[in-house]
Tab-separated table of C-alpha atoms in Angstrom:
chain	number	residue	atom	x	y	z
N	1	MET	CA	118.307	88.903	-11.537
N	2	ASP	CA	121.395	86.774	-10.389
N	3	PHE	CA	119.663	84.767	-7.825
N	4	GLN	CA	122.811	83.171	-6.688
N	5	SER	CA	124.423	86.530	-5.109
N	6	ASP	CA	120.975	87.464	-3.954
N	7	ALA	CA	119.394	84.907	-2.191
N	8	SER	CA	119.064	86.224	1.272
N	9	VAL	CA	116.952	89.092	-0.485
N	10	LEU	CA	114.294	86.720	-1.809
N	11	ALA	CA	114.031	84.821	1.221
N	12	ASP	CA	113.930	87.579	3.601
N	13	LEU	CA	110.759	89.134	0.793
N	14	LEU	CA	109.068	85.955	0.565
N	15	GLY	CA	109.889	86.262	4.524
N	16	ARG	CA	107.173	89.697	4.600
N	17	THR	CA	105.207	88.234	2.374
N	18	ALA	CA	103.896	85.382	4.619
N	19	SER	CA	103.377	88.373	6.971
N	20	GLY	CA	100.566	89.568	4.560
N	21	ASP	CA	102.590	93.050	2.777
N	22	ARG	CA	102.009	93.288	-0.289
N	23	ALA	CA	104.598	95.611	-1.659
N	24	ALA	CA	106.768	92.494	-0.701
N	25	PHE	CA	104.939	90.700	-2.332
N	26	SER	CA	105.707	93.385	-5.915
N	27	ARG	CA	108.783	93.060	-5.080
N	28	LEU	CA	109.975	89.845	-5.394
N	29	TYR	CA	107.279	89.376	-8.600
N	30	ASP	CA	109.447	91.845	-9.973
N	31	LEU	CA	112.885	90.479	-8.621
N	32	THR	CA	111.569	87.022	-9.810
N	33	LYS	CA	109.265	86.986	-12.561
N	34	ALA	CA	111.581	86.614	-15.807
N	35	LYS	CA	112.719	83.643	-14.466
N	36	LEU	CA	109.667	82.041	-13.559
N	37	PHE	CA	108.256	82.565	-16.839
N	38	GLY	CA	111.359	81.644	-18.353
N	39	VAL	CA	110.606	78.031	-16.662
N	40	ILE	CA	107.481	78.087	-17.487
N	41	ARG	CA	107.606	79.365	-21.190
N	42	ARG	CA	109.664	76.020	-22.397
N	43	ILE	CA	107.065	73.495	-20.558
N	44	LEU	CA	103.870	75.616	-21.866
N	45	VAL	CA	104.654	77.323	-25.930
N	46	ARG	CA	101.330	79.138	-25.549
N	47	ALA	CA	101.607	81.713	-23.950
N	48	ASP	CA	97.661	82.496	-22.883
N	49	LEU	CA	98.413	79.077	-21.153
N	50	ALA	CA	101.959	81.090	-19.553
N	51	GLU	CA	100.355	83.766	-18.508
N	52	GLU	CA	97.982	81.220	-16.864
N	53	ALA	CA	100.668	79.363	-15.495
N	54	LEU	CA	102.279	82.025	-13.403
N	55	GLN	CA	100.097	84.002	-12.369
N	56	GLU	CA	98.086	80.728	-10.399
N	57	SER	CA	102.628	80.672	-9.242
N	58	TYR	CA	102.484	83.594	-8.113
N	59	VAL	CA	99.415	83.326	-6.520
N	60	ARG	CA	100.349	79.595	-4.589
N	61	VAL	CA	103.297	82.171	-3.967
N	62	TRP	CA	101.636	84.463	-1.542
N	63	SER	CA	99.541	81.506	-0.130
N	64	ASN	CA	102.060	79.450	0.951
N	65	ALA	CA	104.800	81.819	1.818
N	66	TYR	CA	104.719	80.254	5.382
N	67	ARG	CA	105.498	77.014	4.464
N	68	TYR	CA	109.117	78.101	2.582
N	69	ASP	CA	111.594	76.520	4.870
N	70	SER	CA	114.570	78.646	4.350
N	71	GLY	CA	117.001	75.455	5.665
N	72	HIS	CA	115.947	73.536	3.014
N	73	ALA	CA	116.257	75.399	-0.466
N	74	SER	CA	116.451	78.425	-1.893
N	75	ALA	CA	113.955	80.282	-2.690
N	76	MET	CA	114.355	81.095	-6.127
N	77	THR	CA	114.332	76.942	-6.142
N	78	TRP	CA	110.765	76.727	-3.423
N	79	MET	CA	109.697	79.344	-6.806
N	80	ILE	CA	110.656	77.366	-9.453
N	81	ALA	CA	109.423	73.867	-8.169
N	82	ILE	CA	106.121	75.596	-7.539
N	83	ALA	CA	105.590	77.990	-11.004
N	84	ARG	CA	106.720	73.591	-12.706
N	85	ASN	CA	104.229	72.051	-11.190
N	86	GLN	CA	101.723	74.815	-12.504
N	87	ALA	CA	102.907	74.767	-16.039
N	88	ILE	CA	103.172	70.592	-15.760
N	89	ASP	CA	99.314	70.611	-14.727
N	90	LEU	CA	97.842	72.995	-16.721
N	91	LYS	CA	99.997	71.415	-19.501
N	92	ARG	CA	98.506	68.269	-18.891
N	93	LYS	CA	95.784	69.337	-19.452
N	94	ALA	CA	95.542	71.396	-22.246
N	95	ASN	CA	97.654	68.236	-23.764
N	96	GLU	CA	100.070	70.168	-24.871
N	97	ARG	CA	101.546	67.258	-26.383
N	98	VAL	CA	101.759	68.271	-29.771
N	99	ALA	CA	104.080	71.575	-29.210
N	100	ALA	CA	105.320	70.244	-26.823
N	101	GLN	CA	107.648	67.750	-29.582
N	102	ALA	CA	108.210	70.531	-32.149
N	103	VAL	CA	109.945	72.199	-30.391
N	104	ALA	CA	111.671	69.737	-28.097
N	105	LEU	CA	114.087	68.337	-31.089
N	106	GLU	CA	115.663	71.593	-31.993
N	107	ASP	CA	116.016	72.480	-28.057
N	108	VAL	CA	119.718	72.994	-27.169
N	109	SER	CA	119.149	71.862	-23.535
N	110	LEU	CA	119.894	68.297	-24.876
N	111	GLN	CA	122.479	69.381	-27.177
N	112	ALA	CA	124.787	71.660	-25.314
N	113	THR	CA	127.076	70.012	-22.402
N	114	GLU	CA	129.673	72.047	-23.321
N	115	THR	CA	130.323	74.212	-19.465
N	116	SER	CA	131.941	77.268	-19.317
N	117	ALA	CA	134.257	78.741	-16.933
N	118	GLU	CA	131.105	81.435	-16.318
N	119	ASP	CA	128.998	79.183	-14.720
N	120	SER	CA	128.111	78.309	-11.223
N	121	ALA	CA	130.210	76.038	-10.124
N	122	ASP	CA	127.197	74.074	-10.161
N	123	TYR	CA	125.961	74.320	-12.859
N	124	ARG	CA	128.915	72.510	-14.724
N	125	ARG	CA	128.799	69.065	-11.745
N	126	LEU	CA	125.786	68.919	-12.490
N	127	ARG	CA	126.500	68.876	-16.914
N	128	GLN	CA	129.108	66.402	-16.351
N	129	CYS	CA	127.120	64.088	-14.491
N	130	LEU	CA	124.562	64.550	-16.280
N	131	GLY	CA	126.832	63.915	-19.626
N	132	GLY	CA	128.322	60.125	-17.340
N	133	LEU	CA	124.271	58.813	-18.149
N	134	GLY	CA	123.417	57.262	-20.930
N	135	GLU	CA	122.384	59.194	-23.975
N	136	ASP	CA	118.243	58.039	-23.401
N	137	GLY	CA	119.297	59.071	-19.225
N	138	ARG	CA	120.563	62.146	-19.992
N	139	ASP	CA	117.996	63.263	-22.510
N	140	MET	CA	114.598	62.409	-20.537
N	141	VAL	CA	115.437	63.631	-17.746
N	142	LEU	CA	116.008	67.023	-19.191
N	143	LEU	CA	112.785	66.788	-21.144
N	144	ALA	CA	110.796	66.045	-18.383
N	145	TYR	CA	113.047	68.786	-16.530
N	146	HIS	CA	112.684	71.646	-18.793
N	147	GLN	CA	109.265	71.174	-20.735
N	148	GLY	CA	107.943	68.602	-18.620
N	149	TYR	CA	107.763	65.537	-20.175
N	150	SER	CA	105.384	62.557	-18.196
N	151	ARG	CA	106.674	59.813	-18.774
N	152	GLU	CA	104.398	59.337	-21.321
N	153	GLU	CA	105.339	61.613	-23.439
N	154	LEU	CA	108.826	60.115	-23.180
N	155	ALA	CA	108.063	55.997	-23.585
N	156	GLN	CA	106.193	57.954	-27.674
N	157	ARG	CA	109.449	59.667	-28.228
N	158	PHE	CA	112.012	57.167	-27.881
N	159	SER	CA	109.835	54.783	-28.318
N	160	ARG	CA	109.435	52.522	-25.179
N	161	PRO	CA	107.598	50.981	-22.728
N	162	VAL	CA	105.766	52.945	-19.809
N	163	ALA	CA	107.374	50.910	-17.303
N	164	THR	CA	111.098	50.575	-19.514
N	165	VAL	CA	110.722	54.815	-19.375
N	166	LYS	CA	110.239	54.929	-15.396
N	167	THR	CA	112.472	52.941	-14.807
N	168	ILE	CA	115.176	54.310	-16.598
N	169	LEU	CA	114.748	57.701	-15.600
N	170	ARG	CA	114.488	56.155	-11.736
N	171	ARG	CA	118.424	54.722	-12.865
N	172	SER	CA	120.021	57.957	-13.918
N	173	LEU	CA	118.204	59.742	-10.582
N	174	ALA	CA	119.617	57.664	-8.325
N	175	ALA	CA	123.478	57.686	-10.528
N	176	LEU	CA	122.781	61.825	-10.251
N	177	LYS	CA	122.426	61.938	-6.938
N	178	GLU	CA	125.668	59.244	-5.439
N	179	CYS	CA	127.287	61.069	-9.565
N	180	LEU	CA	126.732	64.533	-7.423
N	181	ASP	CA	127.889	63.303	-3.970
N	182	GLY	CA	130.359	62.245	-4.510
N	183	LYS	CA	131.836	65.262	-5.646
N	184	ARG	CA	130.444	67.502	-3.502
W	1	MET	CA	111.725	47.818	5.507
W	2	ALA	CA	114.960	48.803	2.877
W	3	SER	CA	112.926	48.328	-0.465
W	4	ALA	CA	109.675	51.014	0.983
W	5	ASP	CA	112.803	53.558	2.233
W	6	ASN	CA	113.979	53.448	-1.572
W	7	GLU	CA	110.831	54.220	-3.910
W	8	ASP	CA	110.107	56.913	-1.338
W	9	ARG	CA	114.180	58.076	-2.547
W	10	ASP	CA	112.690	57.225	-5.890
W	11	ASP	CA	109.531	58.955	-5.510
W	12	ALA	CA	110.752	62.468	-3.416
W	13	ALA	CA	113.415	62.537	-7.248
W	14	GLU	CA	111.374	61.273	-9.546
W	15	TYR	CA	108.065	64.442	-7.704
W	16	ALA	CA	111.375	67.066	-8.166
W	17	LEU	CA	112.243	66.108	-12.288
W	18	GLY	CA	108.362	66.193	-12.364
W	19	THR	CA	107.773	62.241	-13.547
W	20	LEU	CA	105.059	61.470	-11.480
W	21	GLY	CA	101.857	61.196	-12.780
W	22	PRO	CA	98.407	63.251	-11.112
W	23	ALA	CA	97.878	60.804	-8.572
W	24	ASP	CA	100.643	59.641	-7.364
W	25	ARG	CA	101.830	63.271	-6.931
W	26	ASP	CA	98.870	63.408	-5.078
W	27	ALA	CA	99.944	60.514	-2.902
W	28	PHE	CA	103.769	61.602	-2.153
W	29	GLU	CA	102.493	65.183	-1.243
W	30	ALA	CA	100.470	64.150	1.141
W	31	ARG	CA	103.489	61.665	2.786
W	32	MET	CA	105.684	64.607	2.779
W	33	ALA	CA	103.001	66.336	4.386
W	34	ARG	CA	103.317	63.948	7.256
W	35	ASP	CA	106.889	63.251	7.395
W	36	PRO	CA	109.244	65.373	7.367
W	37	THR	CA	112.046	63.778	6.050
W	38	LEU	CA	111.049	62.582	2.628
W	39	ALA	CA	109.548	66.364	2.678
W	40	ALA	CA	113.737	67.352	3.044
W	41	GLU	CA	114.824	64.570	0.774
W	42	ALA	CA	112.683	65.851	-2.374
W	43	ALA	CA	113.353	69.929	-1.043
W	44	ALA	CA	116.790	68.821	-1.753
W	45	TRP	CA	116.458	67.000	-5.007
W	46	GLN	CA	115.222	69.975	-6.208
W	47	GLU	CA	117.616	71.963	-4.724
W	48	ARG	CA	120.337	70.105	-6.869
W	49	LEU	CA	118.427	69.924	-10.023
W	50	ALA	CA	117.437	73.473	-9.969
W	51	ALA	CA	120.801	74.388	-11.247
W	52	LEU	CA	119.564	73.217	-14.924
W	53	HIS	CA	117.880	76.508	-14.576
W	54	ALA	CA	121.289	78.425	-15.524
W	55	GLU	CA	119.883	76.901	-19.753
W	56	THR	CA	117.171	78.656	-19.355
W	57	GLY	CA	116.512	82.664	-20.763
W	58	PRO	CA	114.655	85.135	-18.915
W	59	ALA	CA	111.370	85.147	-20.201
W	60	GLU	CA	109.616	89.295	-19.304
W	61	PRO	CA	105.950	88.139	-19.457
W	62	PRO	CA	102.919	91.124	-20.116
W	63	ALA	CA	103.087	93.835	-17.737
W	64	HIS	CA	99.620	93.537	-16.453
W	65	LEU	CA	99.719	90.443	-15.349
W	66	LEU	CA	101.227	92.044	-11.577
W	67	ALA	CA	97.746	93.743	-11.075
W	68	ASN	CA	95.756	90.310	-12.437
W	69	ILE	CA	97.833	88.558	-9.833
W	70	LEU	CA	97.705	91.363	-6.429
W	71	ARG	CA	93.774	91.150	-7.024
W	72	ARG	CA	93.484	87.221	-7.216
W	73	LEU	CA	95.865	87.786	-3.698
W	74	ASP	CA	91.488	89.449	-2.030
W	75	ASP	CA	90.210	86.307	-2.920
W	76	ALA	CA	92.482	84.102	-1.611
W	77	ALA	CA	91.901	82.720	1.266
W	78	PRO	CA	91.544	84.284	4.472
W	79	ASN	CA	93.342	81.967	6.708
W	80	ASN	CA	96.074	82.575	3.818
W	81	VAL	CA	97.040	85.639	5.389
W	82	VAL	CA	99.463	85.403	8.360
W	83	MET	CA	99.906	81.916	8.776
W	84	LEU	CA	103.465	81.835	9.674
W	85	LYS	CA	103.961	78.570	11.454
W	86	ARG	CA	100.648	77.147	12.411
W	87	SER	CA	101.443	74.469	15.858
W	88	ALA	CA	98.417	72.475	15.150
W	89	ASP	CA	98.053	70.461	18.126
W	90	LEU	CA	97.541	73.156	20.410
W	91	TRP	CA	94.840	73.679	18.956
W	92	ARG	CA	93.000	69.981	17.786
W	93	ARG	CA	93.161	69.386	21.871
W	94	ALA	CA	90.608	72.491	22.232
W	95	THR	CA	87.876	71.409	20.658
W	96	ILE	CA	84.881	75.023	20.300
W	97	ALA	CA	81.654	73.605	19.301
W	98	VAL	CA	80.456	77.530	18.634
W	99	SER	CA	79.851	78.555	15.501
W	100	ALA	CA	81.988	81.270	14.046
W	101	ILE	CA	78.991	82.959	12.491
W	102	ALA	CA	76.767	82.788	15.748
W	103	ALA	CA	80.647	84.279	17.696
W	104	VAL	CA	80.168	87.660	15.640
W	105	LEU	CA	76.408	87.471	16.588
W	106	LEU	CA	77.758	87.063	20.668
W	107	ILE	CA	80.132	89.889	20.174
W	108	ALA	CA	78.221	92.335	18.083
W	109	VAL	CA	76.002	92.443	20.684
W	110	ALA	CA	78.109	92.694	23.605
W	111	VAL	CA	79.938	95.133	22.632
W	112	ARG	CA	76.882	97.909	21.403
W	113	ALA	CA	74.094	98.284	23.617
W	114	PRO	CA	70.780	96.917	21.686
W	115	TRP	CA	69.298	100.193	21.641
W	116	GLN	CA	72.009	101.491	19.917
W	117	GLN	CA	71.841	98.682	17.004
W	118	THR	CA	69.662	100.578	14.766
W	119	GLU	CA	72.942	102.362	13.949
W	120	GLN	CA	74.749	99.780	12.756
W	121	LYS	CA	77.697	101.631	10.212
W	122	GLY	CA	81.683	101.354	11.615
W	123	LEU	CA	81.389	97.935	12.972
W	124	TYR	CA	83.605	95.221	12.006
W	125	VAL	CA	84.419	91.898	13.141
W	126	ALA	CA	86.576	89.259	12.430
W	127	VAL	CA	86.968	85.874	14.128
W	128	LEU	CA	89.887	84.692	14.667
W	129	GLN	CA	90.784	80.768	13.471
W	130	GLY	CA	93.192	78.082	13.336
W	131	GLN	CA	94.011	75.101	12.785
W	132	GLY	CA	91.186	73.205	11.028
W	133	ALA	CA	89.490	76.514	10.493
W	134	GLN	CA	88.241	76.096	14.528
W	135	ALA	CA	87.209	79.472	15.279
W	136	ALA	CA	89.446	80.803	19.164
W	137	TYR	CA	88.693	84.605	19.286
W	138	VAL	CA	86.137	86.353	18.211
W	139	ALA	CA	86.850	90.511	17.233
W	140	ALA	CA	84.862	93.357	17.150
W	141	VAL	CA	85.796	97.493	16.482
W	142	ASP	CA	83.434	99.664	17.479
W	143	VAL	CA	84.370	102.224	16.160
W	144	LYS	CA	81.911	104.616	17.218
W	145	SER	CA	83.006	104.166	21.595
W	146	ARG	CA	86.939	103.535	19.981
W	147	MET	CA	86.918	100.710	21.592
W	148	MET	CA	87.986	97.207	20.486
W	149	VAL	CA	87.516	93.787	22.252
W	150	VAL	CA	88.688	90.531	22.028
W	151	ARG	CA	87.333	87.500	23.260
W	152	SER	CA	88.695	84.103	23.601
W	153	LEU	CA	86.124	80.929	22.712
W	154	GLY	CA	87.677	78.423	24.981
W	155	ALA	CA	91.804	78.333	23.570
W	156	HIS	CA	94.049	79.712	26.496
W	157	ALA	CA	97.311	79.764	26.333
W	158	PRO	CA	99.396	77.163	27.301
W	159	ASP	CA	102.090	77.361	30.564
W	160	ALA	CA	105.111	79.275	31.017
W	161	HIS	CA	103.093	81.200	27.114
W	162	SER	CA	101.345	84.016	26.469
W	163	TYR	CA	99.114	84.843	23.657
W	164	GLU	CA	99.732	88.308	21.532
W	165	LEU	CA	97.740	90.442	19.147
W	166	TRP	CA	99.077	91.856	16.239
W	167	ALA	CA	97.257	94.053	13.591
W	168	LEU	CA	98.822	93.292	10.475
W	169	GLY	CA	97.764	94.742	6.137
W	170	ALA	CA	96.416	97.822	5.801
W	171	GLY	CA	100.406	99.401	4.462
W	172	ARG	CA	101.509	98.624	8.127
W	173	ALA	CA	105.096	97.466	7.344
W	174	ALA	CA	105.363	95.058	9.788
W	175	PRO	CA	103.201	93.333	12.466
W	176	GLN	CA	101.615	95.766	15.059
W	177	PRO	CA	101.629	94.471	18.741
W	178	LEU	CA	98.168	95.132	20.005
W	179	GLY	CA	99.651	93.422	23.575
W	180	VAL	CA	98.685	90.277	25.794
W	181	VAL	CA	95.032	88.084	25.371
W	182	GLU	CA	93.878	86.056	27.656
W	183	ALA	CA	89.691	85.185	28.035
W	184	VAL	CA	88.586	89.670	26.981
W	185	ALA	CA	91.358	92.293	25.792
W	186	ARG	CA	90.116	95.458	25.077
W	187	VAL	CA	91.843	97.943	23.097
W	188	PRO	CA	91.074	101.255	22.646
W	189	SER	CA	90.828	101.359	18.290
W	190	GLU	CA	92.813	103.750	18.942
W	191	GLN	CA	95.868	101.409	19.086
W	192	LEU	CA	95.237	99.989	15.826
W	193	GLY	CA	96.850	102.987	14.219
W	194	ARG	CA	94.122	102.834	11.332
W	195	THR	CA	90.895	103.698	11.170
W	196	SER	CA	89.320	104.985	8.622
W	197	ASP	CA	86.389	102.254	7.188
W	198	THR	CA	89.526	101.251	4.066
W	199	ALA	CA	92.576	100.656	6.591
W	200	LEU	CA	90.075	99.178	8.907
W	201	SER	CA	88.575	96.359	5.793
W	202	ASP	CA	91.977	95.762	4.828
W	203	THR	CA	93.423	94.731	8.819
W	204	THR	CA	94.277	90.845	9.721
W	205	LEU	CA	94.307	90.167	13.081
W	206	ALA	CA	96.556	86.957	13.642
W	207	ILE	CA	97.813	85.766	18.013
W	208	SER	CA	101.953	84.967	17.772
W	209	LEU	CA	102.118	82.459	20.417
W	210	GLU	CA	104.985	84.266	22.964
W	211	PRO	CA	107.211	83.811	26.055
W	212	VAL	CA	105.447	85.238	29.275
W	213	GLY	CA	103.874	88.456	28.969
W	214	GLY	CA	104.719	88.798	24.960
W	215	SER	CA	107.591	89.810	22.183
W	216	PRO	CA	110.256	91.250	24.210
W	217	THR	CA	111.281	91.862	20.456
W	218	GLY	CA	108.628	93.703	19.574
W	219	ALA	CA	108.242	91.661	16.531
W	220	PRO	CA	105.914	88.372	16.517
W	221	THR	CA	109.003	85.689	18.333
W	222	GLY	CA	106.499	82.413	18.314
W	223	PRO	CA	104.305	80.775	16.028
W	224	VAL	CA	101.066	82.942	14.615
W	225	LEU	CA	98.642	80.419	15.579
W	226	PHE	CA	95.329	82.800	15.078
W	227	THR	CA	94.127	85.015	11.951
W	228	GLY	CA	91.096	87.207	11.032
W	229	LYS	CA	90.937	89.376	8.872
W	230	LEU	CA	88.571	93.034	9.940
W	231	LEU	CA	85.689	92.837	7.596
W	232	PRO	CA	82.171	94.842	7.967
W	233	ALA	CA	79.652	93.751	10.472
W	234	ASN	CA	76.347	96.079	8.372
């Protein structure tokens, strides 16, 4: 679904989920499952783990819905954060390093710096700011965000010490924030 | 201290990115729970990065997953059901040393006279807990005498407020108001509307903080402080 335009619908369903409304929860699941599963599948290549992460994510959505604060983040962002955390946890546990590296090189997200007018303004702005980072910084941020790479995995992939990866990540994120905030 | 603030900001960014190690992440989440500014910082980072999901195509999960998830909701801890927002400090001040089990037994006896106790069917009890799983109220529904009794274990509404009781779940579209509770409330069980065995077992009771006399709107307006699920006593 287009989560920009339907943000208030999701927030409302999340509110009703917080009061124990299973019908609202099921509807919320139907509207968001494909997006969350897409997010999870990029981090977890193995289908069984991805399904486990999705189930765990929605159980958490159910039990933590009362914590959701619409003033802080959109409902979709809040749910994506839960799904990413679950997927990253499972990935670390299952140590899926090999599988993730095998697909990483082909990953379109690293090359696709071109945006089109159909993309949201937020996305275009973010892509533009990412383009302003060094190549390593940009790729590290994207691999970490989309595929759940840890600092150690990035260090291995980029043949850099872990401490250097940490420095690059932090410097890149700070530059990203400055760029994004400057463009508002 | 400026350097500590910078460290916090960096941690919030890496938390949202997902690159903090497990120990750092746990430590950051603990700090976030105490520090709303930090939580807002992390949420702002999540929102900034979320635009990247324009690049993530949807993927259809297998159809049976929802049924698995719904089954698992029953096992989720009882305080997961309806804790809309908890006002922790309010309850922390009260120190009630009655264990939940003792409390349930106490009220079960109060509802049903001793000579009736051979017939146990149709008795449902709930312990309403707040922050820290402390028992604040106990409730018992006696189907036969058609009465629900709700008794405080020492909790009482702060000045210029009332506690209001609600029933949730069992197909109710919205919390159903059951009136203001003070030390003891007696509610005819018909007011619950749904009194079949399954409906009672699926019902959760909740107490919210309201203006004196109860919610003016018919829906909870203040934080839900205590909740408990009805359970068959036999």
